[in-house]
């Protein structure tokens, strides 16, 4: 009987996810991707061609688990957006192009590794420690390794952060945080939520019980963006996510009422 119920739940979530994706695709992408298409393009180019990033991406692919909503697909999206934010903010800070390019590599490394310990308690703290260990084998200075590990340590929402003493280190931390929280918008309803309920085997009635609390967290995240660009564009990601979430909630209550 339990096996049959499990299969029913899985099939139901597949159907709900399809409806969620249909809702998401009706919304235009956040303005960030239109207004900063140049930064997204350059970040992707670095991601695909920088030998250090290519090597670390292979490592991440082997060590990130994809069944928890924070696997390689999530890491890649965060990495690309963290890189783009670094390019944008670096130019706003009037840094040299050479320095910005180096910071881009560091931000992308932080993006790839930020959830490397996602399934463990205090995953940001443990991920930061782990990053320090593995990055000894990469061509980074001690200060650069520290910037990456501190960014990982500070990427969780609603947690006390470490104070970072340098503007270049703080920028990496803030860009990683904002890129990660961009995922709380539409991505939440195309991927993250469904991977997590699948991992935890959450019954649909329980999912609906906790749904309003999840929406409250989305509201609260709007005021936490850290970079100038994130503060301007991040709330739109969340507003789109909220609109999607509200519509989906009503869809589940009506179209899937017989499962509740």
Coordinates of C-alpha atoms in Angstrom, one line a residue:
X1 CA 0.0 0.0 0.0
X2 CA 2.8 2.4 0.9
X3 CA 4.6 1.6 -2.4
X4 CA 1.4 2.4 -4.3
X5 CA 0.9 5.7 -2.4
X6 CA 4.6 6.6 -3.1
X7 CA 4.1 6.0 -6.9
X8 CA 0.9 8.1 -6.8
X9 CA 2.7 11.0 -5.0
X10 CA 5.6 10.9 -7.5
X11 CA 3.2 11.0 -10.5
X12 CA 1.2 13.8 -8.9
X13 CA 4.3 15.9 -8.4
X14 CA 5.4 15.3 -12.0
X15 CA 2.0 16.6 -13.1
X16 CA 2.2 19.6 -10.7
X17 CA 5.7 20.4 -11.9
X18 CA 4.6 20.4 -15.5
X19 CA 1.8 22.9 -14.6
X20 CA 4.3 25.0 -12.7
X21 CA 6.6 25.2 -15.7
X22 CA 3.7 26.2 -17.9
X23 CA 3.0 29.1 -15.5
X24 CA 6.7 30.1 -15.3
X25 CA 7.1 30.2 -19.1
X26 CA 4.2 32.7 -19.4
X27 CA 6.3 35.2 -17.5
X28 CA 9.1 37.2 -19.2
X29 CA 12.6 36.6 -17.8
X30 CA 13.8 39.1 -15.2
X31 CA 15.1 42.4 -16.6
X32 CA 18.6 41.6 -15.3
X33 CA 19.2 39.2 -18.2
X34 CA 18.1 41.8 -20.8
X35 CA 19.9 44.8 -19.3
X36 CA 23.1 43.0 -18.7
X37 CA 23.2 40.5 -21.6
X38 CA 26.8 41.6 -22.2
X39 CA 27.9 40.5 -18.7
X40 CA 26.0 37.2 -19.0
X41 CA 27.7 36.5 -22.3
X42 CA 31.2 37.3 -20.9
X43 CA 30.6 35.3 -17.8
X44 CA 29.5 32.3 -19.9
X45 CA 32.6 32.6 -22.1
X46 CA 34.8 32.5 -19.1
X47 CA 32.9 29.6 -17.6
X48 CA 33.4 27.6 -20.8
X49 CA 37.0 28.5 -21.6
X50 CA 38.9 29.3 -18.4
X51 CA 41.0 26.2 -17.7
X52 CA 40.7 26.6 -14.0
X53 CA 36.9 26.9 -14.1
X54 CA 36.7 23.9 -16.5
X55 CA 38.8 21.8 -14.2
X56 CA 36.8 22.8 -11.1
X57 CA 33.5 22.3 -13.0
X58 CA 34.5 18.7 -13.6
X59 CA 35.2 18.3 -9.9
X60 CA 31.9 19.8 -9.0
X61 CA 30.1 17.5 -11.4
X62 CA 31.6 14.5 -9.6
X63 CA 30.8 15.7 -6.1
X64 CA 27.5 17.6 -6.2
X65 CA 24.4 15.5 -5.8
X66 CA 21.6 16.5 -8.2
X67 CA 18.6 15.1 -6.2
X68 CA 18.3 17.9 -3.7
X69 CA 17.5 21.0 -5.7
X70 CA 21.1 22.3 -5.2
X71 CA 23.1 20.1 -7.6
X72 CA 25.1 21.0 -10.7
X73 CA 22.3 22.7 -12.6
X74 CA 21.8 25.1 -9.6
X75 CA 25.5 25.6 -9.2
X76 CA 26.0 26.5 -12.9
X77 CA 23.2 29.1 -12.8
X78 CA 24.6 30.7 -9.6
X79 CA 28.1 30.6 -11.1
X80 CA 27.1 32.4 -14.3
X81 CA 25.1 35.1 -12.5
X82 CA 27.8 35.6 -9.8
X83 CA 30.3 36.1 -12.6
X84 CA 28.1 38.5 -14.4
X85 CA 27.5 40.5 -11.2
X86 CA 31.2 40.6 -10.6
X87 CA 31.8 42.1 -14.0
X88 CA 29.0 44.7 -13.5
X89 CA 30.1 45.7 -10.0
X90 CA 33.8 45.7 -10.9
X91 CA 33.2 48.2 -13.6
X92 CA 31.1 50.3 -11.3
X93 CA 34.0 50.3 -8.9
X94 CA 36.3 51.4 -11.7
X95 CA 38.6 48.5 -11.3
X96 CA 41.0 47.6 -14.1
X97 CA 39.8 45.0 -16.6
X98 CA 42.7 42.7 -15.7
X99 CA 41.7 42.8 -12.1
X100 CA 38.0 42.3 -12.9
X101 CA 38.8 39.2 -15.0
X102 CA 40.7 37.7 -12.1
X103 CA 37.8 38.5 -9.8
X104 CA 35.5 36.8 -12.3
X105 CA 37.4 33.6 -12.0
X106 CA 37.3 33.7 -8.2
X107 CA 33.6 34.5 -8.2
X108 CA 32.9 31.5 -10.5
X109 CA 34.9 29.2 -8.3
X110 CA 32.8 30.3 -5.3
X111 CA 29.7 29.6 -7.3
X112 CA 30.7 26.1 -8.3
X113 CA 31.6 25.2 -4.7
X114 CA 29.0 27.1 -2.7
X115 CA 26.7 24.1 -2.1
X116 CA 29.3 21.3 -2.1
X117 CA 28.2 20.3 1.5
X118 CA 24.5 21.2 1.0
X119 CA 23.2 18.0 2.6
X120 CA 25.1 18.5 5.8
X121 CA 24.1 20.6 8.8
X122 CA 25.8 24.1 8.7
X123 CA 26.6 23.4 5.1
X124 CA 28.0 26.9 4.4
X125 CA 30.5 26.6 7.2
X126 CA 31.5 23.1 6.2
X127 CA 31.6 24.0 2.5
X128 CA 34.0 26.9 3.3
X129 CA 36.3 24.6 5.1
X130 CA 36.2 22.0 2.3
X131 CA 36.9 24.7 -0.3
X132 CA 40.0 25.7 1.5
X133 CA 41.3 22.2 1.4
X134 CA 40.6 21.4 -2.3
X135 CA 41.7 24.8 -3.6
X136 CA 45.2 24.2 -2.4
X137 CA 45.6 22.2 -5.6
X138 CA 44.5 25.2 -7.7
X139 CA 46.5 28.3 -8.8
X140 CA 45.2 30.7 -6.2
X141 CA 46.9 32.8 -3.7
X142 CA 46.1 32.4 0.0
X143 CA 44.1 35.6 -0.1
X144 CA 42.1 34.4 -3.1
X145 CA 41.3 31.1 -1.4
X146 CA 40.2 33.0 1.6
X147 CA 37.9 35.2 -0.5
X148 CA 36.3 32.1 -2.0
X149 CA 35.8 30.3 1.3
X150 CA 34.4 33.4 3.0
X151 CA 31.9 33.9 0.2
X152 CA 30.8 30.4 0.6
X153 CA 30.6 30.9 4.4
X154 CA 28.4 34.0 3.9
X155 CA 26.0 32.8 1.2
X156 CA 23.1 31.6 3.4
X157 CA 20.1 33.9 4.0
X158 CA 19.0 35.0 7.5
X159 CA 22.3 33.9 9.0
X160 CA 25.0 35.9 10.8
X161 CA 27.8 36.7 8.3
X162 CA 31.5 37.0 8.7
X163 CA 32.9 40.5 8.4
X164 CA 35.2 40.7 5.4
X165 CA 38.0 43.2 5.5
X166 CA 38.7 43.9 1.8
X167 CA 36.4 45.5 -0.8
X168 CA 37.4 42.9 -3.4
X169 CA 36.6 40.0 -0.9
X170 CA 33.3 41.6 0.1
X171 CA 32.3 41.9 -3.5
X172 CA 32.8 38.2 -4.2
X173 CA 30.8 37.4 -1.1
X174 CA 28.0 39.7 -2.1
X175 CA 27.9 38.7 -5.7
X176 CA 27.7 35.0 -4.7
X177 CA 24.9 35.7 -2.3
X178 CA 22.8 37.7 -4.8
X179 CA 23.3 35.2 -7.6
X180 CA 22.2 32.4 -5.2
X181 CA 19.1 34.3 -4.1
X182 CA 18.1 35.1 -7.8
X183 CA 17.3 31.4 -7.8
X184 CA 14.5 32.1 -5.3
X185 CA 12.5 33.5 -8.2
X186 CA 11.2 31.5 -11.2
X187 CA 13.9 28.8 -10.7
X188 CA 12.2 27.9 -7.4
X189 CA 9.2 26.6 -9.3
X190 CA 10.8 25.0 -12.3
X191 CA 13.4 23.0 -10.3
X192 CA 14.3 23.6 -6.7
X193 CA 11.0 22.9 -4.9
X194 CA 10.3 19.7 -6.9
X195 CA 13.8 18.3 -6.4
X196 CA 13.5 18.9 -2.6
X197 CA 10.0 17.4 -2.2
X198 CA 11.2 14.4 -4.1
X199 CA 14.3 14.0 -1.9
X200 CA 12.3 14.3 1.3
X201 CA 9.3 12.2 0.0
X202 CA 7.0 15.0 1.2
X203 CA 3.3 14.0 1.0
X204 CA 1.2 16.5 -1.0
X205 CA -1.0 17.5 2.0
X206 CA 2.1 18.3 4.1
X207 CA 3.5 20.2 1.1
X208 CA 0.4 22.4 1.0
X209 CA 0.6 22.9 4.8
X210 CA 4.1 24.4 4.6
X211 CA 3.5 26.2 1.3
X212 CA 2.4 29.6 2.9
X213 CA 5.5 29.6 5.1
X214 CA 7.7 29.1 2.0
X215 CA 6.0 32.0 0.4
X216 CA 6.7 34.2 3.4
X217 CA 10.4 33.4 3.1
X218 CA 10.3 34.6 -0.5
X219 CA 8.8 37.9 0.7
X220 CA 11.5 38.3 3.4
X221 CA 14.4 37.6 1.0
X222 CA 13.5 40.7 -1.1
X223 CA 15.3 43.1 1.3
X224 CA 18.5 41.0 1.7
X225 CA 20.2 41.6 -1.6
X226 CA 23.7 43.0 -1.1
X227 CA 25.2 44.4 -4.3
X228 CA 24.0 47.6 -5.9
X229 CA 22.9 45.6 -8.9
X230 CA 21.3 42.9 -6.7
X231 CA 19.3 45.5 -4.7
X232 CA 17.9 47.0 -8.0
X233 CA 17.1 43.7 -9.8
X234 CA 16.8 41.1 -7.2
X235 CA 13.4 42.1 -5.9
X236 CA 11.9 41.5 -9.4
X237 CA 13.2 37.9 -9.4
X238 CA 11.3 37.4 -6.1
X239 CA 8.2 39.2 -7.3
X240 CA 8.0 37.0 -10.3
X241 CA 8.5 34.0 -8.0
X242 CA 5.7 35.2 -5.7
X243 CA 3.3 35.6 -8.6
X244 CA 4.1 32.2 -9.9
X245 CA 3.8 30.7 -6.5
X246 CA 0.4 32.3 -5.8
X247 CA -1.0 31.1 -9.1
X248 CA 0.4 27.6 -8.6
X249 CA -1.1 27.4 -5.1
X250 CA -4.6 27.9 -6.5
X251 CA -4.0 25.4 -9.3
X252 CA -3.0 22.7 -6.8
X253 CA -6.1 23.5 -4.7
X254 CA -8.4 23.2 -7.7
X255 CA -6.9 20.8 -10.2
X256 CA -5.3 18.5 -7.7
X257 CA -7.9 18.8 -4.9
X258 CA -8.6 15.0 -4.9
X259 CA -5.1 14.3 -3.7
X260 CA -5.3 16.7 -0.7

